[in-house]
Amino acid sequence: MKEAIYSIDVDAGKDLRGFNSFGVQASAPAFTSVHSPREIEAVARAFNPDDLLILGGGSNMLFIGNPQKFVLHNQLIGRGIMSRTGNTAIVAAAGGENWHDLVTWSLRMGLGGLENLSLIPGSVGAAPMQNIGAYGVELSDVLHRVRAMDLKTGKWVHFDAGDCGFGYRTSRFKTVDRGRYFIAEVQLQLTINEHTAFTSYGAIKQELAIRNIIKPTPADISTAVVAIRKRKLPDPKKLGNAGSFFKNPIVPRKTYQHIRERFPDLTSYPVDDQNVKIPAAWLIENTGWKGKRLGQVGISPKHALVLVNHGKGTGQEIWALARQIKASVLERFGVELEPEVNLIGDLPQ
Ligand code: EPU
């Protein structure tokens, strides 16, 4: 501790089961909910970033053990339209807001841009960390600015979209600056009248066709995305999960062609001249893991990329299953899967 803190309440031994969407047990040595900028300023004065763990909606993390850190639950709330210029509205939302609530609010305000990102679990503050994405849109496409507390210097800072180090499911906040910034506010650049519809994703096209919609509004696209996600992904409130457990691997074209000679149905998404991205779900399904259950943990029968907790599973059991899946995919296809979820706690060997 750098100095004593008197302005926040701290819980010792807090049970984190209700704070992670896998619903696994873990205990925090110390825990506090951050409700105001003042509170995070006090924490930054008292602690070093290495001693802190920032928790948002807990929908993209797996506790493999107890975090040996002071856990900060981002509960900053508030949202609003900051400016309107031409066809562009800048919207600001506090980091503790629920992501999907922000999406539905923006649609009620008549704004476009977030519809493809409907029903993604988690908080606003966590969205830039892994550059959330779905159905052809990523957060980086609509992000204007991130405001954060630098826990190292105790100063407020901001990052424009180009400074966030965004990539496929990654950012500076998840890599080089992991744990350094407490994301207090996310500002988004949305459209007011003329909206761009991103409907090239096959499943969206089909959903709109079923509803006879030719010129979809942002709200129509959101409805389609919600329907697809409800069908394909298990609801974390009913069955513990963190969405896609692994990233879709980026492999050399040669590797893709080699696999495709044996499995002509393997699809790919272009990355650059040398590499393509291939679906991890396909690799997992084709090693026979989809729908399997090992005791209290398993793989969703709806989607092969979603590992689930049937109720009493532990983080270590989920991680052990993930490692078995990883080994099968490596053995059969020679492709290394990398987790998309953040692993918290010491990794058992
Ligand atoms: N597939 C299978 N078996 C399955 C499911 C899918 O073989 O059980 C194959 C199909 O060939 C399908 C392909 O995998 O065409 C891709 O599947 P899907 O369209 O469901 O997308 P994904 O690549 O598995 C990614 C994101 C999701 C996002 C969807 C839609 C990652 C790691 N995941 O999944 O994001 O919702 O695209 O855009 O990039 C998340 O990050 O938690 C997440 C759910």
Short mmCIF file of C-alpha atoms and ligand atoms in Angstrom, two decimals:
data_model
loop_
_atom_site.label_atom_id
_atom_site.label_comp_id
_atom_site.label_asym_id
_atom_site.label_seq_id
_atom_site.Cartn_x
_atom_site.Cartn_y
_atom_site.Cartn_z
CA MET A 1 0.00 0.00 0.00
CA LYS A 2 1.25 3.47 -0.86
CA GLU A 3 -0.96 5.20 1.74
CA ALA A 4 -3.97 4.34 3.92
CA ILE A 5 -7.42 4.66 2.37
CA TYR A 6 -10.34 5.80 4.48
CA SER A 7 -12.90 6.64 1.83
CA ILE A 8 -13.97 3.18 0.63
CA ASP A 9 -15.54 0.08 2.17
CA VAL A 10 -13.57 -3.12 1.74
CA ASP A 11 -14.99 -6.68 2.05
CA ALA A 12 -12.52 -9.39 3.10
CA GLY A 13 -12.94 -12.95 1.75
CA LYS A 14 -15.64 -11.97 -0.74
CA ASP A 15 -17.25 -14.89 -2.62
CA LEU A 16 -16.88 -14.19 -6.34
CA ARG A 17 -19.31 -16.87 -7.62
CA GLY A 18 -21.94 -14.26 -8.47
CA PHE A 19 -19.34 -12.06 -10.16
CA ASN A 20 -18.27 -14.39 -12.99
CA SER A 21 -20.54 -15.74 -15.73
CA PHE A 22 -19.00 -19.25 -15.45
CA GLY A 23 -20.44 -19.24 -11.90
CA VAL A 24 -17.32 -20.85 -10.43
CA GLN A 25 -16.25 -20.40 -6.84
CA ALA A 26 -13.36 -18.10 -5.98
CA SER A 27 -12.65 -15.82 -3.07
CA ALA A 28 -11.14 -12.34 -3.08
CA PRO A 29 -8.84 -11.42 -0.17
CA ALA A 30 -10.23 -7.89 -0.44
CA PHE A 31 -13.04 -6.48 -2.58
CA THR A 32 -14.67 -3.13 -3.14
CA SER A 33 -17.26 -1.71 -5.50
CA VAL A 34 -16.13 1.50 -7.18
CA HIS A 35 -19.10 3.87 -7.56
CA SER A 36 -17.40 7.21 -8.18
CA PRO A 37 -14.29 8.72 -9.76
CA ARG A 38 -13.23 9.86 -6.25
CA GLU A 39 -13.11 6.26 -5.06
CA ILE A 40 -10.87 5.12 -7.89
CA GLU A 41 -8.61 8.13 -7.27
CA ALA A 42 -8.28 7.02 -3.62
CA VAL A 43 -7.45 3.45 -4.67
CA ALA A 44 -4.86 4.65 -7.19
CA ARG A 45 -3.15 6.73 -4.50
CA ALA A 46 -3.00 3.77 -2.13
CA PHE A 47 -2.14 0.78 -4.34
CA ASN A 48 0.15 -0.29 -7.16
CA PRO A 49 -1.56 -1.71 -10.28
CA ASP A 50 0.08 -5.12 -9.68
CA ASP A 51 -1.89 -5.47 -6.43
CA LEU A 52 -5.25 -4.82 -8.09
CA LEU A 53 -7.67 -6.85 -10.20
CA ILE A 54 -10.39 -4.98 -12.08
CA LEU A 55 -13.67 -6.80 -12.48
CA GLY A 56 -16.42 -5.74 -14.87
CA GLY A 57 -19.32 -8.05 -15.73
CA GLY A 58 -17.06 -11.10 -15.21
CA SER A 59 -18.25 -12.52 -18.52
CA ASN A 60 -14.84 -13.07 -20.07
CA MET A 61 -12.81 -14.50 -17.24
CA LEU A 62 -12.14 -17.84 -15.64
CA PHE A 63 -11.00 -18.10 -12.02
CA ILE A 64 -8.54 -20.98 -11.94
CA GLY A 65 -7.66 -20.07 -8.38
CA ASN A 66 -8.31 -17.27 -5.92
CA PRO A 67 -7.02 -13.92 -7.13
CA GLN A 68 -4.28 -12.84 -4.71
CA LYS A 69 -5.22 -9.22 -5.31
CA PHE A 70 -7.53 -6.44 -4.19
CA VAL A 71 -10.56 -6.82 -6.47
CA LEU A 72 -12.20 -3.64 -7.77
CA HIS A 73 -15.70 -4.02 -9.13
CA ASN A 74 -16.39 -1.28 -11.65
CA GLN A 75 -19.82 0.09 -10.72
CA LEU A 76 -19.54 3.53 -12.31
CA ILE A 77 -22.85 4.30 -13.98
CA GLY A 78 -24.33 6.93 -16.28
CA ARG A 79 -24.76 7.47 -20.00
CA GLY A 80 -25.74 10.26 -22.31
CA ILE A 81 -25.39 11.95 -25.68
CA MET A 82 -22.47 14.41 -25.54
CA SER A 83 -22.81 16.01 -28.96
CA ARG A 84 -24.56 15.82 -32.31
CA THR A 85 -22.79 17.03 -35.44
CA GLY A 86 -24.20 16.27 -38.89
CA ASN A 87 -24.94 12.55 -38.92
CA THR A 88 -22.71 11.80 -35.91
CA ALA A 89 -23.63 11.57 -32.24
CA ILE A 90 -20.98 11.07 -29.58
CA VAL A 91 -22.36 8.97 -26.77
CA ALA A 92 -20.59 8.51 -23.43
CA ALA A 93 -21.21 5.59 -21.07
CA ALA A 94 -19.62 4.81 -17.71
CA GLY A 95 -17.56 1.63 -17.40
CA GLY A 96 -19.91 -0.11 -14.96
CA GLU A 97 -22.94 0.10 -17.25
CA ASN A 98 -24.22 -3.14 -18.75
CA TRP A 99 -23.21 -3.39 -22.42
CA HIS A 100 -26.50 -4.67 -23.80
CA ASP A 101 -28.49 -2.05 -21.85
CA LEU A 102 -26.35 0.59 -23.56
CA VAL A 103 -27.08 -0.98 -26.97
CA THR A 104 -30.86 -1.00 -26.41
CA TRP A 105 -30.79 2.55 -25.01
CA SER A 106 -28.85 3.79 -28.09
CA LEU A 107 -31.44 2.16 -30.36
CA ARG A 108 -34.28 3.80 -28.39
CA MET A 109 -32.50 7.13 -28.96
CA GLY A 110 -32.68 6.33 -32.69
CA LEU A 111 -28.89 5.94 -32.99
CA GLY A 112 -27.15 3.37 -35.18
CA GLY A 113 -23.82 1.55 -34.87
CA LEU A 114 -24.19 -0.84 -31.95
CA GLU A 115 -26.93 -3.12 -33.34
CA ASN A 116 -24.60 -5.95 -34.45
CA LEU A 117 -23.11 -5.98 -30.94
CA SER A 118 -26.47 -6.72 -29.30
CA LEU A 119 -26.71 -9.19 -26.40
CA ILE A 120 -22.97 -9.45 -25.80
CA PRO A 121 -22.70 -10.14 -22.07
CA GLY A 122 -20.51 -7.93 -19.90
CA SER A 123 -19.89 -4.34 -18.97
CA VAL A 124 -19.06 -1.22 -20.97
CA GLY A 125 -15.64 -0.90 -19.31
CA ALA A 126 -14.66 -4.41 -20.38
CA ALA A 127 -15.70 -3.90 -24.00
CA PRO A 128 -12.47 -2.17 -25.15
CA MET A 129 -10.29 -4.71 -23.31
CA GLN A 130 -10.97 -7.51 -25.75
CA ASN A 131 -12.38 -5.31 -28.52
CA ILE A 132 -15.72 -7.12 -28.45
CA GLY A 133 -17.04 -8.10 -31.83
CA ALA A 134 -19.86 -9.97 -33.50
CA TYR A 135 -21.50 -10.39 -36.91
CA GLY A 136 -19.06 -8.25 -38.88
CA VAL A 137 -18.62 -5.33 -36.43
CA GLU A 138 -16.04 -4.73 -33.71
CA LEU A 139 -16.05 -2.14 -30.96
CA SER A 140 -13.05 -0.47 -32.65
CA ASP A 141 -15.33 0.43 -35.61
CA VAL A 142 -17.48 2.70 -33.40
CA LEU A 143 -15.17 3.68 -30.56
CA HIS A 144 -14.36 7.39 -30.23
CA ARG A 145 -12.40 7.60 -26.97
CA VAL A 146 -11.69 5.77 -23.73
CA ARG A 147 -11.28 7.67 -20.41
CA ALA A 148 -9.35 5.85 -17.72
CA MET A 149 -7.53 6.19 -14.41
CA ASP A 150 -3.86 5.35 -14.78
CA LEU A 151 -3.34 3.26 -11.65
CA LYS A 152 0.41 3.67 -11.98
CA THR A 153 0.49 7.47 -11.91
CA GLY A 154 -2.89 8.23 -10.30
CA LYS A 155 -3.74 10.53 -13.24
CA TRP A 156 -6.80 10.62 -15.51
CA VAL A 157 -5.91 9.86 -19.13
CA HIS A 158 -7.74 9.32 -22.40
CA PHE A 159 -7.08 7.24 -25.49
CA ASP A 160 -8.51 7.91 -28.93
CA ALA A 161 -9.48 4.84 -30.93
CA GLY A 162 -6.17 4.78 -32.81
CA ASP A 163 -4.20 4.67 -29.54
CA CYS A 164 -5.97 1.66 -28.06
CA GLY A 165 -3.86 -0.97 -29.87
CA PHE A 166 -6.98 -2.72 -31.12
CA GLY A 167 -6.77 -6.03 -32.96
CA TYR A 168 -8.90 -9.16 -33.20
CA ARG A 169 -10.21 -9.60 -29.62
CA THR A 170 -7.29 -7.64 -28.21
CA SER A 171 -6.11 -4.18 -27.20
CA ARG A 172 -3.32 -2.48 -25.22
CA PHE A 173 -5.54 -2.88 -22.13
CA LYS A 174 -5.36 -6.68 -22.47
CA THR A 175 -1.69 -6.90 -23.47
CA VAL A 176 1.13 -4.37 -22.87
CA ASP A 177 -0.90 -2.32 -20.38
CA ARG A 178 -2.76 -5.18 -18.73
CA GLY A 179 -4.06 -4.10 -15.30
CA ARG A 180 -2.74 -0.55 -15.60
CA TYR A 181 -5.89 1.35 -16.53
CA PHE A 182 -9.28 1.43 -14.84
CA ILE A 183 -11.69 2.22 -17.68
CA ALA A 184 -14.10 4.81 -16.35
CA GLU A 185 -15.85 5.85 -19.55
CA VAL A 186 -16.23 4.76 -23.14
CA GLN A 187 -17.27 7.24 -25.83
CA LEU A 188 -18.82 5.97 -29.03
CA GLN A 189 -19.38 7.54 -32.39
CA LEU A 190 -22.88 6.62 -33.60
CA THR A 191 -25.06 7.60 -36.56
CA ILE A 192 -28.20 9.76 -36.31
CA ASN A 193 -30.13 9.54 -39.60
CA GLU A 194 -28.21 7.68 -42.25
CA HIS A 195 -27.14 4.33 -40.91
CA THR A 196 -24.85 1.74 -42.47
CA ALA A 197 -26.30 -1.75 -42.29
CA PHE A 198 -23.74 -4.54 -41.85
CA THR A 199 -25.76 -7.53 -42.96
CA SER A 200 -23.27 -9.56 -45.00
CA TYR A 201 -23.06 -12.21 -42.28
CA GLY A 202 -25.11 -15.17 -43.58
CA ALA A 203 -27.15 -15.74 -40.44
CA ILE A 204 -28.28 -12.08 -40.35
CA LYS A 205 -29.33 -12.22 -44.01
CA GLN A 206 -31.42 -15.31 -43.31
CA GLU A 207 -33.07 -13.81 -40.20
CA LEU A 208 -34.03 -10.66 -42.14
CA ALA A 209 -35.32 -12.70 -45.09
CA ILE A 210 -37.57 -14.74 -42.77
CA ARG A 211 -39.03 -11.45 -41.55
CA ASN A 212 -39.36 -10.09 -45.13
CA ILE A 213 -37.17 -7.09 -44.28
CA ILE A 214 -35.37 -5.60 -47.28
CA LYS A 215 -34.17 -2.25 -45.89
CA PRO A 216 -33.40 -3.04 -42.23
CA THR A 217 -33.24 -0.34 -39.55
CA PRO A 218 -30.64 -0.65 -36.76
CA ALA A 219 -33.47 -1.98 -34.55
CA ASP A 220 -34.32 -4.69 -37.13
CA ILE A 221 -30.68 -5.81 -37.21
CA SER A 222 -30.55 -5.87 -33.41
CA THR A 223 -33.68 -8.05 -33.32
CA ALA A 224 -32.08 -10.44 -35.84
CA VAL A 225 -28.80 -10.61 -33.87
CA VAL A 226 -30.64 -11.23 -30.58
CA ALA A 227 -32.58 -14.09 -32.22
CA ILE A 228 -29.38 -15.67 -33.62
CA ARG A 229 -27.49 -15.38 -30.34
CA LYS A 230 -30.38 -16.80 -28.31
CA ARG A 231 -30.52 -19.79 -30.65
CA LYS A 232 -26.79 -20.43 -30.89
CA LEU A 233 -25.32 -19.46 -27.53
CA PRO A 234 -26.38 -20.75 -24.11
CA ASP A 235 -27.64 -18.06 -21.71
CA PRO A 236 -24.99 -17.59 -18.98
CA LYS A 237 -27.79 -16.92 -16.47
CA LYS A 238 -29.04 -20.48 -17.03
CA LEU A 239 -25.80 -22.32 -17.86
CA GLY A 240 -22.46 -20.88 -16.75
CA ASN A 241 -20.24 -19.87 -19.70
CA ALA A 242 -18.09 -17.05 -21.05
CA GLY A 243 -19.07 -17.12 -24.73
CA SER A 244 -16.24 -18.21 -27.03
CA PHE A 245 -13.57 -19.82 -24.87
CA PHE A 246 -10.87 -19.75 -27.57
CA LYS A 247 -10.01 -17.24 -30.28
CA ASN A 248 -10.39 -18.26 -33.89
CA PRO A 249 -6.78 -19.17 -34.80
CA ILE A 250 -4.89 -17.31 -37.49
CA VAL A 251 -2.90 -19.84 -39.51
CA PRO A 252 -0.65 -19.78 -42.61
CA ARG A 253 -2.64 -20.33 -45.82
CA LYS A 254 -0.57 -23.50 -46.37
CA THR A 255 -1.86 -25.01 -43.11
CA TYR A 256 -5.44 -24.15 -44.09
CA GLN A 257 -5.04 -25.71 -47.55
CA HIS A 258 -3.48 -28.81 -46.04
CA ILE A 259 -6.46 -29.34 -43.68
CA ARG A 260 -8.92 -28.48 -46.44
CA GLU A 261 -7.58 -31.27 -48.65
CA ARG A 262 -8.94 -33.70 -46.08
CA PHE A 263 -11.96 -31.62 -44.98
CA PRO A 264 -13.39 -29.61 -47.89
CA ASP A 265 -16.11 -28.01 -45.71
CA LEU A 266 -13.59 -26.00 -43.64
CA THR A 267 -14.27 -22.27 -44.07
CA SER A 268 -11.83 -19.37 -43.63
CA TYR A 269 -11.81 -15.59 -43.29
CA PRO A 270 -9.06 -13.57 -44.99
CA VAL A 271 -6.42 -11.90 -42.77
CA ASP A 272 -3.52 -10.97 -45.08
CA ASP A 273 -1.54 -12.40 -48.02
CA GLN A 274 -0.02 -15.18 -45.96
CA ASN A 275 -2.60 -15.95 -43.29
CA VAL A 276 -6.25 -16.83 -42.82
CA LYS A 277 -8.48 -17.16 -39.76
CA ILE A 278 -10.25 -20.47 -39.33
CA PRO A 279 -13.18 -21.28 -37.03
CA ALA A 280 -12.06 -22.77 -33.72
CA ALA A 281 -15.62 -24.14 -33.31
CA TRP A 282 -15.15 -26.23 -36.47
CA LEU A 283 -11.80 -27.61 -35.24
CA ILE A 284 -13.34 -28.53 -31.88
CA GLU A 285 -16.45 -30.08 -33.42
CA ASN A 286 -14.27 -32.14 -35.77
CA THR A 287 -12.28 -33.58 -32.88
CA GLY A 288 -15.57 -34.88 -31.46
CA TRP A 289 -15.82 -32.62 -28.40
CA LYS A 290 -19.09 -30.80 -29.14
CA GLY A 291 -21.79 -31.55 -26.55
CA LYS A 292 -19.45 -33.72 -24.41
CA ARG A 293 -19.68 -33.59 -20.63
CA LEU A 294 -16.97 -34.43 -18.10
CA GLY A 295 -18.63 -34.44 -14.68
CA GLN A 296 -19.78 -30.91 -13.91
CA VAL A 297 -18.24 -29.22 -16.96
CA GLY A 298 -18.57 -29.65 -20.70
CA ILE A 299 -18.94 -28.19 -24.18
CA SER A 300 -22.27 -26.74 -25.26
CA PRO A 301 -24.24 -28.93 -27.70
CA LYS A 302 -25.34 -25.64 -29.34
CA HIS A 303 -21.87 -24.29 -30.09
CA ALA A 304 -18.54 -26.08 -29.93
CA LEU A 305 -16.58 -22.98 -28.86
CA VAL A 306 -18.56 -22.51 -25.66
CA LEU A 307 -17.35 -24.34 -22.56
CA VAL A 308 -20.01 -24.63 -19.87
CA ASN A 309 -20.36 -25.17 -16.15
CA HIS A 310 -23.26 -27.51 -15.43
CA GLY A 311 -23.55 -26.11 -11.91
CA LYS A 312 -20.90 -27.26 -9.49
CA GLY A 313 -17.88 -27.22 -11.81
CA THR A 314 -14.68 -25.52 -10.71
CA GLY A 315 -12.43 -23.19 -12.64
CA GLN A 316 -9.70 -25.84 -12.57
CA GLU A 317 -12.05 -28.43 -14.10
CA ILE A 318 -12.98 -26.03 -16.90
CA TRP A 319 -9.32 -25.26 -17.51
CA ALA A 320 -8.43 -28.99 -17.50
CA LEU A 321 -11.15 -29.58 -20.12
CA ALA A 322 -9.87 -26.65 -22.19
CA ARG A 323 -6.38 -28.14 -22.14
CA GLN A 324 -7.69 -31.52 -23.33
CA ILE A 325 -9.53 -29.81 -26.19
CA LYS A 326 -6.40 -27.83 -27.06
CA ALA A 327 -4.32 -31.03 -27.12
CA SER A 328 -6.85 -32.87 -29.36
CA VAL A 329 -6.97 -29.99 -31.86
CA LEU A 330 -3.18 -29.75 -31.93
CA GLU A 331 -2.80 -33.48 -32.46
CA ARG A 332 -5.44 -33.77 -35.20
CA PHE A 333 -4.92 -30.51 -37.08
CA GLY A 334 -1.54 -29.16 -35.95
CA VAL A 335 -3.23 -25.90 -34.89
CA GLU A 336 -2.64 -24.23 -31.53
CA LEU A 337 -5.76 -22.77 -29.87
CA GLU A 338 -5.36 -19.74 -27.64
CA PRO A 339 -7.90 -18.81 -24.95
CA GLU A 340 -10.02 -15.74 -25.51
CA VAL A 341 -11.09 -15.62 -21.87
CA ASN A 342 -8.77 -14.10 -19.27
CA LEU A 343 -7.41 -16.69 -16.87
CA ILE A 344 -7.16 -15.51 -13.26
CA GLY A 345 -5.12 -17.26 -10.58
CA ASP A 346 -2.07 -19.48 -10.78
CA LEU A 347 -2.11 -21.95 -13.68
CA PRO A 348 -1.80 -25.57 -12.57
CA GLN A 349 0.82 -27.37 -14.70
N1 EPU B 1 -19.00 -23.99 -36.28
C1 EPU B 1 -18.89 -25.35 -36.10
N2 EPU B 1 -19.48 -25.91 -35.01
C2 EPU B 1 -20.19 -25.17 -34.11
C3 EPU B 1 -20.33 -23.78 -34.31
C4 EPU B 1 -19.72 -23.21 -35.40
O1 EPU B 1 -18.26 -26.06 -36.89
O2 EPU B 1 -20.67 -25.77 -33.14
C5 EPU B 1 -18.31 -23.40 -37.43
C6 EPU B 1 -19.22 -23.09 -38.60
O3 EPU B 1 -18.51 -23.43 -39.77
C7 EPU B 1 -19.40 -21.59 -38.56
C8 EPU B 1 -18.09 -21.14 -37.95
O4 EPU B 1 -17.71 -22.17 -37.04
O5 EPU B 1 -19.58 -21.06 -39.82
C9 EPU B 1 -18.17 -19.83 -37.22
O6 EPU B 1 -19.15 -19.93 -36.16
P1 EPU B 1 -19.94 -18.65 -35.64
O7 EPU B 1 -20.56 -17.97 -36.78
O8 EPU B 1 -20.83 -19.09 -34.54
O9 EPU B 1 -18.82 -17.69 -35.11
P2 EPU B 1 -17.49 -17.97 -34.25
O10 EPU B 1 -16.34 -17.69 -35.13
O11 EPU B 1 -17.53 -19.28 -33.54
C10 EPU B 1 -17.23 -15.50 -33.49
C11 EPU B 1 -16.99 -14.80 -32.20
C12 EPU B 1 -18.28 -14.69 -31.40
C13 EPU B 1 -19.29 -13.93 -32.25
C14 EPU B 1 -19.50 -14.69 -33.56
C15 EPU B 1 -20.42 -13.97 -34.51
C16 EPU B 1 -14.67 -15.30 -31.65
C17 EPU B 1 -13.74 -16.07 -30.77
N3 EPU B 1 -15.97 -15.50 -31.44
O12 EPU B 1 -17.60 -16.82 -33.16
O13 EPU B 1 -18.02 -13.94 -30.23
O14 EPU B 1 -20.53 -13.83 -31.57
O15 EPU B 1 -18.22 -14.83 -34.24
O16 EPU B 1 -19.76 -12.90 -35.10
O17 EPU B 1 -14.22 -14.53 -32.48
C18 EPU B 1 -17.29 -14.20 -27.99
O18 EPU B 1 -16.28 -13.58 -28.31
O19 EPU B 1 -17.47 -14.62 -26.81
C19 EPU B 1 -18.29 -14.50 -29.00
C20 EPU B 1 -19.37 -15.25 -28.75
#
